[in-house]
Amino acid sequence: MMRKFKGEKLFYGLDLGVQTLKASLVRTQDANNLELLGVHEVKTVGLKGSAVSDLNELSDCIQRAVQGLVAKTGHKVKSLNIGMGGDLVTIRESSSVIPLVDHGNKVISAQDIKKVKEQARLLGVHLEEEILHDFPKYFKVDDVNTAINPSGLYGRKLSGSFLLVITNMTRLRNIAKAVNQAGFELGHAYFSSYAASQVALDQKARMDGVAFIDVGSTSTAVLIFKDGLLQHIELIPWGGVNVTQSIAGQLSLVLDLAEDIKKSHAIAQKTSTDNEEEILVKRENGYMPIKRAGISQAIGPEVDKFVEHVQKVIKGSSFYQSLNAGIVMVGGGSLLPGLIERIEEATNLKVTTGVPTNGLNNSVVYAGVIGLAQMSSINSINLTMNAQVSKNWTARLSNSFKELYQEYF
């Protein structure tokens, strides 16, 4: 049983993947003191493609993942914050514009910015959809002044451009039901790749310009940051399972054995096809020799396809020339030997694997689920601080007068 400290808070993350389901626990006392207590992973069942295929199976799967985490940490779980990967979300851009005054200028207030955002949300979402995130890309005042934060500027018209991360409402409700059926409350839902970026990237990289690549099992998310803002998201229909399936198909192996070979012997670098070196693979009836050249031939087309996808997304971005921090990769697929070098060669940018910030040391494989718990802890701290500020009636009164003055003068 891990010791509990006075004033500490515990936050749990649950990363929903079509291949694996990961649970994590983070302990915090404040925004600068975050500690990862544990991570547990199980094979996903009950989730097929982008939909819940069996509610009871998914519920049992969630319960096994959390129980494994509880066994490691000794802490009970009440509420889970879930992460939804690229298979479960849609990316869409939306913009809106509102008039501020009929004549003259006014000072733009926080309420005006909120109205622009709400309008963009309404215009960018369909009836059966739910918005997980609305990331502001930029604002424009009177169509001429582009600003990251227009608050306090004079203007007659305010417009904004937003990046929306959306999921199907029915899908989210079914996942929430599975969480509840497993015996837990659903806290918040996040885009897991964005949560991973909050762990693996520091603020300097997000300011300088960086492409963040989260290689999942069946899809890969590319997030581009510049000036501290998330400017672009691209979902690539390729993941680590593509390599596994290629090995299984080419070498007539079951998927589990092909996965082991991928992790132990696959190399993304182009190698000689006349390599006669053999490895011994255990099968039911003994051991079978497989040539390394055969593995290279099996995965070559899939790796080439992925590198071409990444090259197209990165070089096709309007931010390509300003990605001063290069490319940062996380996810199990990012650990494939030689893949980083291939992407460096294709993009002409420096590529590294993500290094968790805030002292949360763990493999880049778990960046997403660690980020889910971390985001929840930081959001909770911010809400607590805001609540404390709101209790001060003089501050509230002062802010009200300020906004009223800005509205009419």
Tab-separated table of C-alpha atoms in Angstrom:
chain	number	residue	atom	x	y	z
A	1	MET	CA	0.000	0.000	0.000
A	2	MET	CA	1.448	3.351	-1.042
A	3	ARG	CA	1.550	6.066	1.593
A	4	LYS	CA	-0.991	8.853	1.245
A	5	PHE	CA	0.045	12.430	1.987
A	6	LYS	CA	-2.058	15.234	3.404
A	7	GLY	CA	-3.554	17.474	0.739
A	8	GLU	CA	-2.747	15.152	-2.160
A	9	LYS	CA	-5.194	14.457	-4.974
A	10	LEU	CA	-5.362	11.406	-7.234
A	11	PHE	CA	-6.337	11.451	-10.916
A	12	TYR	CA	-6.954	8.486	-13.179
A	13	GLY	CA	-6.655	8.236	-16.936
A	14	LEU	CA	-8.116	5.562	-19.216
A	15	ASP	CA	-6.838	5.500	-22.805
A	16	LEU	CA	-9.270	3.670	-25.105
A	17	GLY	CA	-7.464	1.980	-27.977
A	18	VAL	CA	-8.822	-0.579	-30.405
A	19	GLN	CA	-5.869	-2.887	-29.606
A	20	THR	CA	-5.035	-2.096	-25.977
A	21	LEU	CA	-6.656	-0.273	-23.071
A	22	LYS	CA	-4.343	1.556	-20.643
A	23	ALA	CA	-5.094	2.920	-17.169
A	24	SER	CA	-2.874	5.326	-15.221
A	25	LEU	CA	-2.745	7.097	-11.863
A	26	VAL	CA	-1.127	10.461	-11.126
A	27	ARG	CA	-0.737	11.980	-7.655
A	28	THR	CA	-0.482	15.743	-7.205
A	29	GLN	CA	-0.368	18.388	-4.518
A	30	ASP	CA	-0.054	21.331	-6.909
A	31	ALA	CA	0.592	22.037	-10.598
A	32	ASN	CA	4.380	21.729	-10.154
A	33	ASN	CA	4.382	18.464	-8.215
A	34	LEU	CA	3.006	15.604	-10.297
A	35	GLU	CA	3.976	12.005	-9.657
A	36	LEU	CA	3.126	8.976	-11.769
A	37	LEU	CA	2.143	6.128	-9.454
A	38	GLY	CA	1.340	3.425	-11.965
A	39	VAL	CA	0.211	2.260	-15.409
A	40	HIS	CA	-1.596	-0.957	-16.339
A	41	GLU	CA	-2.442	-2.281	-19.802
A	42	VAL	CA	-4.843	-4.964	-21.061
A	43	LYS	CA	-5.943	-6.178	-24.466
A	44	THR	CA	-9.080	-4.385	-25.667
A	45	VAL	CA	-12.307	-6.322	-26.117
A	46	GLY	CA	-15.807	-5.001	-26.745
A	47	LEU	CA	-14.592	-2.138	-28.946
A	48	LYS	CA	-14.507	-2.786	-32.687
A	49	GLY	CA	-13.408	-0.105	-35.104
A	50	SER	CA	-15.001	3.120	-33.937
A	51	ALA	CA	-17.966	1.654	-32.056
A	52	VAL	CA	-18.795	-0.319	-28.926
A	53	SER	CA	-19.458	-3.850	-30.195
A	54	ASP	CA	-20.224	-5.496	-26.836
A	55	LEU	CA	-21.094	-3.372	-23.803
A	56	ASN	CA	-20.489	-6.129	-21.251
A	57	GLU	CA	-17.109	-7.086	-22.740
A	58	LEU	CA	-15.913	-3.470	-22.806
A	59	SER	CA	-17.139	-2.931	-19.248
A	60	ASP	CA	-15.281	-6.038	-18.044
A	61	CYS	CA	-12.172	-4.902	-19.943
A	62	ILE	CA	-12.253	-1.491	-18.230
A	63	GLN	CA	-12.686	-3.172	-14.884
A	64	ARG	CA	-9.681	-5.468	-15.459
A	65	ALA	CA	-7.478	-2.544	-16.467
A	66	VAL	CA	-8.418	-0.515	-13.399
A	67	GLN	CA	-8.202	-3.476	-11.034
A	68	GLY	CA	-4.693	-4.144	-12.318
A	69	LEU	CA	-3.808	-0.523	-11.582
A	70	VAL	CA	-5.352	-0.742	-8.107
A	71	ALA	CA	-3.335	-3.894	-7.392
A	72	LYS	CA	-0.130	-2.021	-8.304
A	73	THR	CA	-0.832	1.213	-6.431
A	74	GLY	CA	-3.177	0.283	-3.594
A	75	HIS	CA	-5.451	3.245	-4.361
A	76	LYS	CA	-9.168	2.891	-5.004
A	77	VAL	CA	-10.739	4.435	-8.091
A	78	LYS	CA	-13.977	6.435	-8.223
A	79	SER	CA	-13.774	8.542	-11.375
A	80	LEU	CA	-12.021	7.956	-14.712
A	81	ASN	CA	-10.986	10.489	-17.333
A	82	ILE	CA	-11.033	8.812	-20.725
A	83	GLY	CA	-8.975	9.427	-23.824
A	84	MET	CA	-10.308	8.838	-27.317
A	85	GLY	CA	-7.839	8.138	-30.125
A	86	GLY	CA	-7.871	8.972	-33.809
A	87	ASP	CA	-10.253	6.114	-34.617
A	88	LEU	CA	-12.909	7.649	-32.383
A	89	VAL	CA	-12.722	11.343	-33.311
A	90	THR	CA	-13.217	13.684	-36.259
A	91	ILE	CA	-11.177	16.838	-36.860
A	92	ARG	CA	-12.914	19.908	-38.284
A	93	GLU	CA	-12.153	23.609	-38.615
A	94	SER	CA	-14.829	26.204	-37.949
A	95	SER	CA	-14.900	29.989	-38.034
A	96	SER	CA	-17.389	32.634	-36.984
A	97	VAL	CA	-17.816	36.405	-36.901
A	98	ILE	CA	-19.850	38.709	-34.680
A	99	PRO	CA	-20.535	42.463	-34.858
A	100	LEU	CA	-19.422	44.429	-31.828
A	101	VAL	CA	-21.128	47.797	-32.389
A	102	ASP	CA	-23.055	49.473	-35.216
A	103	HIS	CA	-21.012	52.669	-35.128
A	104	GLY	CA	-17.603	53.505	-33.718
A	105	ASN	CA	-15.383	51.085	-31.821
A	106	LYS	CA	-15.571	49.217	-28.526
A	107	VAL	CA	-13.075	47.399	-26.358
A	108	ILE	CA	-13.257	43.648	-26.932
A	109	SER	CA	-14.183	41.811	-23.728
A	110	ALA	CA	-13.961	38.214	-22.588
A	111	GLN	CA	-17.693	37.922	-23.247
A	112	ASP	CA	-17.171	38.874	-26.914
A	113	ILE	CA	-14.516	36.176	-27.310
A	114	LYS	CA	-16.851	33.678	-25.698
A	115	LYS	CA	-19.618	34.575	-28.165
A	116	VAL	CA	-17.306	34.014	-31.143
A	117	LYS	CA	-16.296	30.626	-29.781
A	118	GLU	CA	-19.888	29.560	-29.095
A	119	GLN	CA	-20.908	30.602	-32.607
A	120	ALA	CA	-18.050	28.597	-34.148
A	121	ARG	CA	-19.021	25.564	-32.093
A	122	LEU	CA	-22.623	25.773	-33.279
A	123	LEU	CA	-21.607	26.143	-36.909
A	124	GLY	CA	-18.994	23.368	-36.782
A	125	VAL	CA	-20.905	20.539	-35.142
A	126	HIS	CA	-23.732	18.307	-36.346
A	127	LEU	CA	-26.746	17.335	-34.277
A	128	GLU	CA	-25.423	13.853	-33.388
A	129	GLU	CA	-21.938	15.047	-32.461
A	130	GLU	CA	-20.160	16.134	-29.286
A	131	ILE	CA	-17.181	18.510	-29.146
A	132	LEU	CA	-14.255	17.315	-27.020
A	133	HIS	CA	-11.988	20.324	-27.669
A	134	ASP	CA	-12.226	23.723	-29.376
A	135	PHE	CA	-8.720	25.046	-29.959
A	136	PRO	CA	-8.484	28.718	-31.044
A	137	LYS	CA	-6.108	29.208	-33.989
A	138	TYR	CA	-6.400	32.982	-34.270
A	139	PHE	CA	-8.781	35.939	-34.018
A	140	LYS	CA	-9.250	38.850	-36.401
A	141	VAL	CA	-10.406	42.323	-35.505
A	142	ASP	CA	-12.134	44.206	-38.343
A	143	ASP	CA	-10.596	41.720	-40.840
A	144	VAL	CA	-7.209	43.453	-40.631
A	145	ASN	CA	-5.696	42.839	-37.194
A	146	THR	CA	-4.812	39.170	-36.508
A	147	ALA	CA	-4.378	38.439	-32.812
A	148	ILE	CA	-3.854	35.430	-30.567
A	149	ASN	CA	-5.705	37.175	-27.739
A	150	PRO	CA	-7.882	40.124	-28.850
A	151	SER	CA	-9.052	41.011	-25.341
A	152	GLY	CA	-8.690	44.746	-24.712
A	153	LEU	CA	-8.332	45.729	-28.388
A	154	TYR	CA	-10.676	48.224	-30.096
A	155	GLY	CA	-12.856	47.022	-32.946
A	156	ARG	CA	-16.258	46.926	-34.639
A	157	LYS	CA	-16.180	43.262	-35.703
A	158	LEU	CA	-14.551	40.149	-34.264
A	159	SER	CA	-13.964	36.851	-36.054
A	160	GLY	CA	-12.237	33.671	-34.942
A	161	SER	CA	-10.943	30.412	-36.403
A	162	PHE	CA	-11.090	27.243	-34.308
A	163	LEU	CA	-9.894	23.664	-34.547
A	164	LEU	CA	-12.583	21.274	-33.304
A	165	VAL	CA	-12.064	17.718	-32.076
A	166	ILE	CA	-15.411	15.961	-32.355
A	167	THR	CA	-16.819	12.544	-31.506
A	168	ASN	CA	-20.142	10.837	-32.148
A	169	MET	CA	-22.546	11.465	-29.272
A	170	THR	CA	-23.971	7.927	-29.281
A	171	ARG	CA	-20.466	6.467	-29.228
A	172	LEU	CA	-19.525	8.634	-26.241
A	173	ARG	CA	-22.707	7.691	-24.375
A	174	ASN	CA	-22.056	3.977	-24.916
A	175	ILE	CA	-18.485	4.351	-23.643
A	176	ALA	CA	-19.772	6.303	-20.639
A	177	LYS	CA	-22.272	3.509	-19.967
A	178	ALA	CA	-19.480	0.922	-20.090
A	179	VAL	CA	-17.458	2.987	-17.577
A	180	ASN	CA	-20.487	3.278	-15.273
A	181	GLN	CA	-21.273	-0.419	-15.615
A	182	ALA	CA	-17.693	-1.175	-14.600
A	183	GLY	CA	-18.414	0.668	-11.354
A	184	PHE	CA	-16.815	4.062	-12.043
A	185	GLU	CA	-17.884	7.618	-12.789
A	186	LEU	CA	-16.879	9.296	-16.054
A	187	GLY	CA	-14.941	12.487	-15.366
A	188	HIS	CA	-13.936	14.127	-18.647
A	189	ALA	CA	-13.289	12.927	-22.184
A	190	TYR	CA	-10.199	14.143	-24.059
A	191	PHE	CA	-8.458	13.573	-27.380
A	192	SER	CA	-5.718	11.172	-26.235
A	193	SER	CA	-3.086	12.408	-28.709
A	194	TYR	CA	-3.501	15.961	-27.410
A	195	ALA	CA	-3.146	14.644	-23.858
A	196	ALA	CA	0.066	12.870	-24.917
A	197	SER	CA	1.446	16.110	-26.354
A	198	GLN	CA	0.970	17.854	-23.015
A	199	VAL	CA	3.278	15.286	-21.416
A	200	ALA	CA	5.881	14.937	-24.162
A	201	LEU	CA	6.277	18.591	-25.234
A	202	ASP	CA	7.467	21.563	-23.237
A	203	GLN	CA	6.190	25.099	-23.750
A	204	LYS	CA	9.328	26.158	-25.623
A	205	ALA	CA	8.775	23.528	-28.318
A	206	ARG	CA	5.136	24.577	-28.711
A	207	MET	CA	6.225	28.199	-29.079
A	208	ASP	CA	9.093	27.497	-31.489
A	209	GLY	CA	7.015	25.262	-33.737
A	210	VAL	CA	6.883	21.476	-33.539
A	211	ALA	CA	5.153	18.565	-35.269
A	212	PHE	CA	3.985	16.004	-32.726
A	213	ILE	CA	3.378	12.476	-34.048
A	214	ASP	CA	1.438	9.941	-31.959
A	215	VAL	CA	1.706	6.502	-33.579
A	216	GLY	CA	-1.244	4.388	-32.487
A	217	SER	CA	-2.263	0.820	-33.215
A	218	THR	CA	-4.474	1.548	-36.205
A	219	SER	CA	-4.077	5.290	-36.784
A	220	THR	CA	-1.527	8.050	-36.316
A	221	ALA	CA	-2.230	11.633	-35.262
A	222	VAL	CA	-0.027	14.537	-36.363
A	223	LEU	CA	-0.435	17.709	-34.285
A	224	ILE	CA	1.341	20.908	-35.317
A	225	PHE	CA	2.010	23.592	-32.689
A	226	LYS	CA	3.264	27.124	-33.274
A	227	ASP	CA	3.309	30.210	-31.031
A	228	GLY	CA	2.019	28.070	-28.204
A	229	LEU	CA	-1.179	27.144	-30.065
A	230	LEU	CA	-2.366	23.944	-31.699
A	231	GLN	CA	-2.610	25.006	-35.346
A	232	HIS	CA	-3.345	21.794	-37.237
A	233	ILE	CA	-4.332	18.147	-36.720
A	234	GLU	CA	-4.069	15.430	-39.340
A	235	LEU	CA	-5.163	11.808	-38.868
A	236	ILE	CA	-3.243	9.197	-40.867
A	237	PRO	CA	-4.987	5.807	-41.365
A	238	TRP	CA	-1.871	3.833	-40.450
A	239	GLY	CA	-0.630	2.301	-37.213
A	240	GLY	CA	1.606	-0.362	-35.745
A	241	VAL	CA	-0.904	-3.084	-36.550
A	242	ASN	CA	-0.229	-2.518	-40.264
A	243	VAL	CA	3.327	-3.780	-39.777
A	244	THR	CA	2.140	-6.709	-37.665
A	245	GLN	CA	-0.432	-7.780	-40.247
A	246	SER	CA	2.113	-7.503	-43.032
A	247	ILE	CA	4.541	-9.802	-41.197
A	248	ALA	CA	1.744	-12.259	-40.425
A	249	GLY	CA	0.525	-12.315	-44.023
A	250	GLN	CA	3.918	-12.540	-45.720
A	251	LEU	CA	5.366	-15.156	-43.376
A	252	SER	CA	2.150	-17.118	-42.667
A	253	LEU	CA	2.211	-16.469	-38.921
A	254	VAL	CA	-0.480	-15.813	-36.326
A	255	LEU	CA	-0.836	-12.162	-35.272
A	256	ASP	CA	0.534	-12.640	-31.740
A	257	LEU	CA	3.729	-14.227	-33.071
A	258	ALA	CA	4.020	-11.578	-35.784
A	259	GLU	CA	3.732	-8.886	-33.085
A	260	ASP	CA	6.580	-10.473	-31.120
A	261	ILE	CA	8.759	-10.607	-34.237
A	262	LYS	CA	7.987	-6.959	-34.987
A	263	LYS	CA	9.067	-5.887	-31.506
A	264	SER	CA	12.192	-8.036	-31.462
A	265	HIS	CA	13.526	-8.140	-35.025
A	266	ALA	CA	11.787	-5.657	-37.354
A	267	ILE	CA	13.850	-2.724	-38.645
A	268	ALA	CA	12.445	0.230	-40.571
A	269	GLN	CA	15.691	0.965	-42.353
A	270	LYS	CA	15.999	-0.383	-45.870
A	271	THR	CA	18.246	-3.463	-45.718
A	272	SER	CA	19.734	-5.838	-48.253
A	273	THR	CA	17.247	-8.432	-49.511
A	274	ASP	CA	20.008	-11.032	-49.794
A	275	ASN	CA	20.595	-11.136	-46.036
A	276	GLU	CA	20.710	-14.874	-45.283
A	277	GLU	CA	20.915	-14.471	-41.493
A	278	GLU	CA	18.168	-16.446	-39.774
A	279	ILE	CA	16.309	-16.168	-36.479
A	280	LEU	CA	14.515	-19.028	-34.737
A	281	VAL	CA	10.827	-18.488	-34.043
A	282	LYS	CA	9.026	-20.707	-31.557
A	283	ARG	CA	5.910	-22.419	-32.853
A	284	GLU	CA	3.625	-25.122	-31.514
A	285	ASN	CA	5.657	-27.942	-33.062
A	286	GLY	CA	9.097	-26.557	-32.256
A	287	TYR	CA	11.203	-23.777	-33.779
A	288	MET	CA	11.082	-22.399	-37.308
A	289	PRO	CA	13.940	-20.471	-38.949
A	290	ILE	CA	13.037	-17.141	-40.612
A	291	LYS	CA	15.441	-15.041	-42.658
A	292	ARG	CA	15.876	-11.422	-41.650
A	293	ALA	CA	15.573	-10.482	-45.307
A	294	GLY	CA	12.064	-11.941	-45.263
A	295	ILE	CA	11.063	-9.705	-42.356
A	296	SER	CA	12.472	-6.646	-44.137
A	297	GLN	CA	10.606	-7.508	-47.319
A	298	ALA	CA	7.395	-8.013	-45.343
A	299	ILE	CA	7.406	-4.650	-43.577
A	300	GLY	CA	9.117	-2.571	-46.270
A	301	PRO	CA	5.999	-1.485	-48.217
A	302	GLU	CA	4.104	-0.579	-45.035
A	303	VAL	CA	6.973	1.484	-43.624
A	304	ASP	CA	7.395	3.239	-46.985
A	305	LYS	CA	3.686	4.051	-46.991
A	306	PHE	CA	3.845	5.548	-43.497
A	307	VAL	CA	6.925	7.643	-44.223
A	308	GLU	CA	5.259	8.991	-47.389
A	309	HIS	CA	2.131	9.897	-45.376
A	310	VAL	CA	4.175	11.764	-42.771
A	311	GLN	CA	6.245	13.534	-45.410
A	312	LYS	CA	3.107	14.702	-47.203
A	313	VAL	CA	1.492	16.017	-44.010
A	314	ILE	CA	4.605	17.771	-42.662
A	315	LYS	CA	5.905	19.271	-45.909
A	316	GLY	CA	2.394	20.143	-47.046
A	317	SER	CA	1.750	22.182	-43.914
A	318	SER	CA	1.935	25.959	-44.119
A	319	PHE	CA	4.030	25.776	-40.915
A	320	TYR	CA	6.720	23.484	-42.359
A	321	GLN	CA	9.342	26.217	-42.670
A	322	SER	CA	8.785	27.353	-39.075
A	323	LEU	CA	8.987	23.997	-37.269
A	324	ASN	CA	12.108	25.089	-35.394
A	325	ALA	CA	11.758	22.334	-32.778
A	326	GLY	CA	11.466	19.646	-35.439
A	327	ILE	CA	9.372	16.511	-34.911
A	328	VAL	CA	8.606	14.669	-31.659
A	329	MET	CA	7.205	11.127	-31.752
A	330	VAL	CA	5.439	8.957	-29.171
A	331	GLY	CA	3.520	5.693	-29.252
A	332	GLY	CA	4.695	2.104	-29.534
A	333	GLY	CA	5.251	2.390	-33.279
A	334	SER	CA	7.732	5.235	-32.766
A	335	LEU	CA	10.128	2.736	-31.167
A	336	LEU	CA	10.521	0.712	-34.383
A	337	PRO	CA	14.296	0.813	-35.024
A	338	GLY	CA	15.218	2.992	-37.970
A	339	LEU	CA	11.857	4.750	-38.257
A	340	ILE	CA	13.110	8.041	-36.804
A	341	GLU	CA	16.002	8.079	-39.281
A	342	ARG	CA	13.656	7.398	-42.184
A	343	ILE	CA	11.376	10.296	-41.207
A	344	GLU	CA	14.336	12.625	-40.664
A	345	GLU	CA	15.553	11.823	-44.171
A	346	ALA	CA	12.100	12.349	-45.708
A	347	THR	CA	11.281	15.643	-43.936
A	348	ASN	CA	14.735	17.181	-43.451
A	349	LEU	CA	13.816	17.875	-39.833
A	350	LYS	CA	15.287	16.663	-36.564
A	351	VAL	CA	13.178	13.844	-35.084
A	352	THR	CA	13.225	12.704	-31.446
A	353	THR	CA	11.029	10.575	-29.201
A	354	GLY	CA	9.011	12.408	-26.568
A	355	VAL	CA	10.517	12.935	-23.145
A	356	PRO	CA	7.777	13.282	-20.497
A	357	THR	CA	7.859	16.639	-18.689
A	358	ASN	CA	7.017	17.537	-15.089
A	359	GLY	CA	9.069	14.601	-13.810
A	360	LEU	CA	6.619	11.990	-15.112
A	361	ASN	CA	9.209	9.459	-16.253
A	362	ASN	CA	7.903	6.547	-18.275
A	363	SER	CA	8.074	5.034	-21.723
A	364	VAL	CA	6.783	7.074	-24.647
A	365	VAL	CA	4.321	4.207	-25.120
A	366	TYR	CA	2.257	5.533	-22.191
A	367	ALA	CA	2.406	9.257	-22.944
A	368	GLY	CA	-1.305	9.387	-23.827
A	369	VAL	CA	-2.700	7.768	-20.703
A	370	ILE	CA	-0.272	9.668	-18.437
A	371	GLY	CA	-1.368	12.882	-20.134
A	372	LEU	CA	-5.029	12.138	-19.431
A	373	ALA	CA	-4.437	11.981	-15.697
A	374	GLN	CA	-2.101	14.979	-15.798
A	375	MET	CA	-4.578	17.158	-17.734
A	376	SER	CA	-7.321	16.312	-15.276
A	377	SER	CA	-5.107	17.224	-12.326
A	378	ILE	CA	-4.084	20.572	-13.804
A	379	ASN	CA	-7.668	21.418	-14.805
A	380	SER	CA	-8.818	20.597	-11.293
A	381	ILE	CA	-6.140	22.853	-9.792
A	382	ASN	CA	-7.167	25.694	-12.119
A	383	LEU	CA	-10.839	25.265	-11.191
A	384	THR	CA	-9.957	25.358	-7.508
A	385	MET	CA	-7.946	28.542	-7.969
A	386	ASN	CA	-10.783	30.145	-9.952
A	387	ALA	CA	-13.275	29.166	-7.278
A	388	GLN	CA	-11.138	30.781	-4.622
A	389	VAL	CA	-10.897	33.969	-6.652
A	390	SER	CA	-14.648	34.032	-7.267
A	391	LYS	CA	-15.313	34.003	-3.514
A	392	ASN	CA	-13.813	37.453	-3.292
A	393	TRP	CA	-16.869	39.663	-3.860
A	394	THR	CA	-14.824	42.810	-4.341
A	395	ALA	CA	-12.912	41.189	-7.204
A	396	ARG	CA	-16.186	40.046	-8.793
A	397	LEU	CA	-17.681	43.515	-8.448
A	398	SER	CA	-14.585	45.142	-9.927
A	399	ASN	CA	-14.610	42.779	-12.915
A	400	SER	CA	-18.314	43.451	-13.507
A	401	PHE	CA	-17.772	47.220	-13.589
A	402	LYS	CA	-14.775	46.783	-15.871
A	403	GLU	CA	-16.706	44.691	-18.411
A	404	LEU	CA	-19.666	47.074	-18.229
A	405	TYR	CA	-17.385	50.031	-18.911
A	406	GLN	CA	-15.728	48.265	-21.847
A	407	GLU	CA	-19.111	47.300	-23.279
A	408	TYR	CA	-20.408	50.870	-23.524
A	409	PHE	CA	-17.309	53.056	-23.617
